Amino acid sequence: MTAVTARALIRTEAAGGGRTRLETLRSDPPLTLRQTGPRRVHLVSTGAGPLRGDHLELGVDVAPGTSLEVRSVGATLVLPGLADTPSVMVVRARVGAGATLHFSPEPTVLAAGCVHRLVVRLSLAEDATVFWREEIVFGRHGERPGRGRARFDATVAGRPLLRQDLLVGEEAVDGSPAVYGDARCVGSTLIAGPAWAPPAVPDVKRERRAALGDGWAALPLAGPGVQVCALGADAVQLRERLRRGEEAAATSPPTTPPATSAPDG
Amino acid sequence: MNGDAALLLLADSRLPAGGHAHSGGVEEAVRRGTVTGAGDLARFLRGRLATAGLVTAALAAAACELAAVDSGGSAGRELRAACDPGPPPADDAADGVPLWRRLDAEADARTASPAQRGAARTQGRLLLRTARRMWPSAALDALARAVPEGPHHPVALGAAAASAGCAPRQAALAAAYTSVTGPATAAVRLLGLDPVTVHRLLADLAPALEDTAHVACASLDDAVPADDEPDGCGAGHHQGRQPGRHPERQAAWQAARWHALPGHSAPALDLLAEGHLTNPMKLFVS
Amino acid sequence: MGAHHDDLHDAAEPHGRALRLGIGGPVGSGKTALVAALCRSLGPSLRLGVVTNDIYTTEDADFLRRAGVVDPERILAVQTGCCPHTAIRDDIAANLDAVETLEERFGPLDLVIVESGGDNLTATFSRGLADRQIFVLDVSGGDKVPRKGGPGVTSADLLVVNKTDLAPMVGADLTVMSRDAAAVRDGKPVLFTSIREDRGAHSVAEWVTHMVDAWRREHGEPHHHAVQSAVQSAARQAPAS
Ligand SMILES: Nc1nc2c(ncn2[C@@H]2O[C@H](COP(=O)(O)OP(=O)(O)OP(=O)(O)O)[C@@H](O)[C@H]2O)c(=O)[nH]1
Ligand SMILES: [Mg+2]
């Protein structure tokens, strides 16, 4: 088995009348793309992997005023490989002015023995809207997780909105009640756009309040967005919790509580 | 002076800066039953250090470095004026105000939970107030003007450390240390644990604390700005960082280096912090 | 570059700001009742703010808000992490922050009252937090309490012995309490109250009024020293990279 390098690309363009056309749909196995709707693309994994040593890159370019939905057919199973470098998956997405991107692939499963790096760079124009879900499963059923690190960087017009690393399979975080507790999966959804902008005159002594449920929270960010984060015992429970949080985030834009509490936010 | 004594003052739990009222998620973890004794607490602290601890250590190191550059401010201004016969830059820009805002925004981006941002700003505001009286400096004044509602705690801590004569590594160490000592003390009070047992846990963490400070500083030193300015910036990569004469260029260069700082998140801490706010019987602020 | 005049993060400069009054005393002696009474009596003539330091919960703050004696927004609750005396004496940062937040939001104020969490007889306010302090005892603890002294009883600017209506029931001798208090207090005033019967605690309110007047004469009329944080926040935007 030799390591593979692949670069796939999706690019939209405005087709007049407010419609979106797929300008580019470039597959590069094992990253295979299929158009499944007027503005929808599914990622179809061909072949096993990624394996250690693989370097996969997906570019997503949503032109101003267009909209795009990216999903995947099945979960991504990250396996150990022979190379002593980690497998790497990079997703670079740009969402232009007034454009909308919905990105919700199936979970990434970190099989025992894998070493995986997931890098997401999401750059949004001032009034772009995005829904971006990420789910990580700590190993196949009953096995210990491989090691994984996911870095997520989202900026709005160059300003940082969310920068996060998730570490999985490291001794310090495994089983820590401060990090994942006894969960076997972690997921997050970033919902961002002008509709989620904080009040025009921010008073940080009164932060917006989160919506909270069992194992999930919808967290209003300092910038124009909400992050839903969830922990779960399995992928099904994780998805269910994320859905609840996503619903809470989508239906009730974050509000500012009255100033009757201490100035501790 | 190498800042060691100042570091002790800064990391002391008796520093009157409001830290004693924060449990760092422990109170809620105790309420939920996920921390019940010394074993859970050890795992809690280790996980907290590897996530929030590392992030705050890196931000504190960055702030310390920025404050050190900033307090060379008047010399820097003269240099700029000598090289640059144009009108002097606006006061704010010369004092690094935009840079402090930018660094604080980087802290915001690494703190998804509004409850945690609130707690970080409250602690930062209180620490800044205390530090400005203990170690008055231009950098602390600039930070207070840049973020009047209160900077994130690690940003205030780094700036205070620089003003007290500490180096970025010491700032990072203080941040890492306070990320676990506050929760540990809270656990002693809330669970009635043997204080020596808990201090033993902290002693066990000592190597991890040093590692964290080291990794935090390395993340700052290794960070190469994505859009490097060709003239001056590249040369100023290590000590004596003077990336060109223009404040905007310096700002761009600094800010680009901060992009890559660690952002290790701890979903359980986020959930605990938000859950804590719903506790009608809480003893601690966070 | 020195400190800037436009911020509140420096020392508690007395000039042109509200008098800060600490109210301390053992658990249940009537501190919150006294705060409510003072708000009732002084609310019409003075611009007030209140900070509470509950050990648990925000019960005192909630009680005061429900009592409707002062605009609920002007009451802030501070959590003290199991250590009420730390928050008023050793590390007053959170309380100062709350006081200044009130002054910033609602200033200028004439009087900011800080109620400490109920604690023991040794708890007193730091002078960095409270300009004047009242220590509240009640008769139900027995008439020996003043004799036992302790910094609260001996050094407070005013000692209030509350719940005199209960004295006959608990067999407390008020003259003994009065004599013992005088002996340890070096001439500083002692007032006996029953807030149950006098819902405005008028004798205490009168003392507080004198203190506020004297404060104003010495340090000038309070004026608003807001940090203009709303304005600055509006102008504040993280610059793009
Ligand atoms: N009989 C009688 N009861 C009083 C008087 N003043 C207060 N109380 C009652 O005493 C109880 C405690 O009063 P609080 O004002 O809550 O006491 P506190 O000192 O604020 O208590 P903590 O904040 O818990 O330390 C309440 O039930 C009051 O109604 C009084 O003059 N006489
Ligand atoms: Mg009370």
mmCIF file of C-alpha atoms and ligand atoms in Angstrom, chain C residues 26-33 35 52-54 59-61 63-64 115-118, ligand 2:
data_model
loop_
_atom_site.group_PDB
_atom_site.id
_atom_site.type_symbol
_atom_site.label_atom_id
_atom_site.label_comp_id
_atom_site.label_asym_id
_atom_site.label_seq_id
_atom_site.Cartn_x
_atom_site.Cartn_y
_atom_site.Cartn_z
ATOM 1 C CA PRO C 26 -23.298 37.054 61.886
ATOM 2 C CA VAL C 27 -25.720 34.895 59.902
ATOM 3 C CA GLY C 28 -29.337 35.909 60.256
ATOM 4 C CA SER C 29 -28.796 38.978 62.423
ATOM 5 C CA GLY C 30 -30.811 41.149 60.057
ATOM 6 C CA LYS C 31 -28.315 42.566 57.560
ATOM 7 C CA THR C 32 -30.603 42.148 54.590
ATOM 8 C CA ALA C 33 -33.504 43.473 56.622
ATOM 9 C CA VAL C 35 -30.434 47.045 53.786
ATOM 10 C CA THR C 52 -24.932 41.480 48.158
ATOM 11 C CA ASN C 53 -22.504 38.691 49.026
ATOM 12 C CA ASP C 54 -24.553 35.608 49.629
ATOM 13 C CA GLU C 59 -31.276 34.855 48.005
ATOM 14 C CA ASP C 60 -30.535 38.231 49.569
ATOM 15 C CA ALA C 61 -30.461 39.943 46.211
ATOM 16 C CA PHE C 63 -35.317 39.193 48.518
ATOM 17 C CA LEU C 64 -34.367 42.821 48.011
ATOM 18 C CA GLU C 115 -23.875 43.499 52.450
ATOM 19 C CA SER C 116 -21.395 40.820 53.409
ATOM 20 C CA GLY C 117 -22.294 37.179 53.628
ATOM 21 C CA GLY C 118 -23.127 36.181 57.190
HETATM 22 MG MG MG D 2 -28.506 38.638 54.246
#
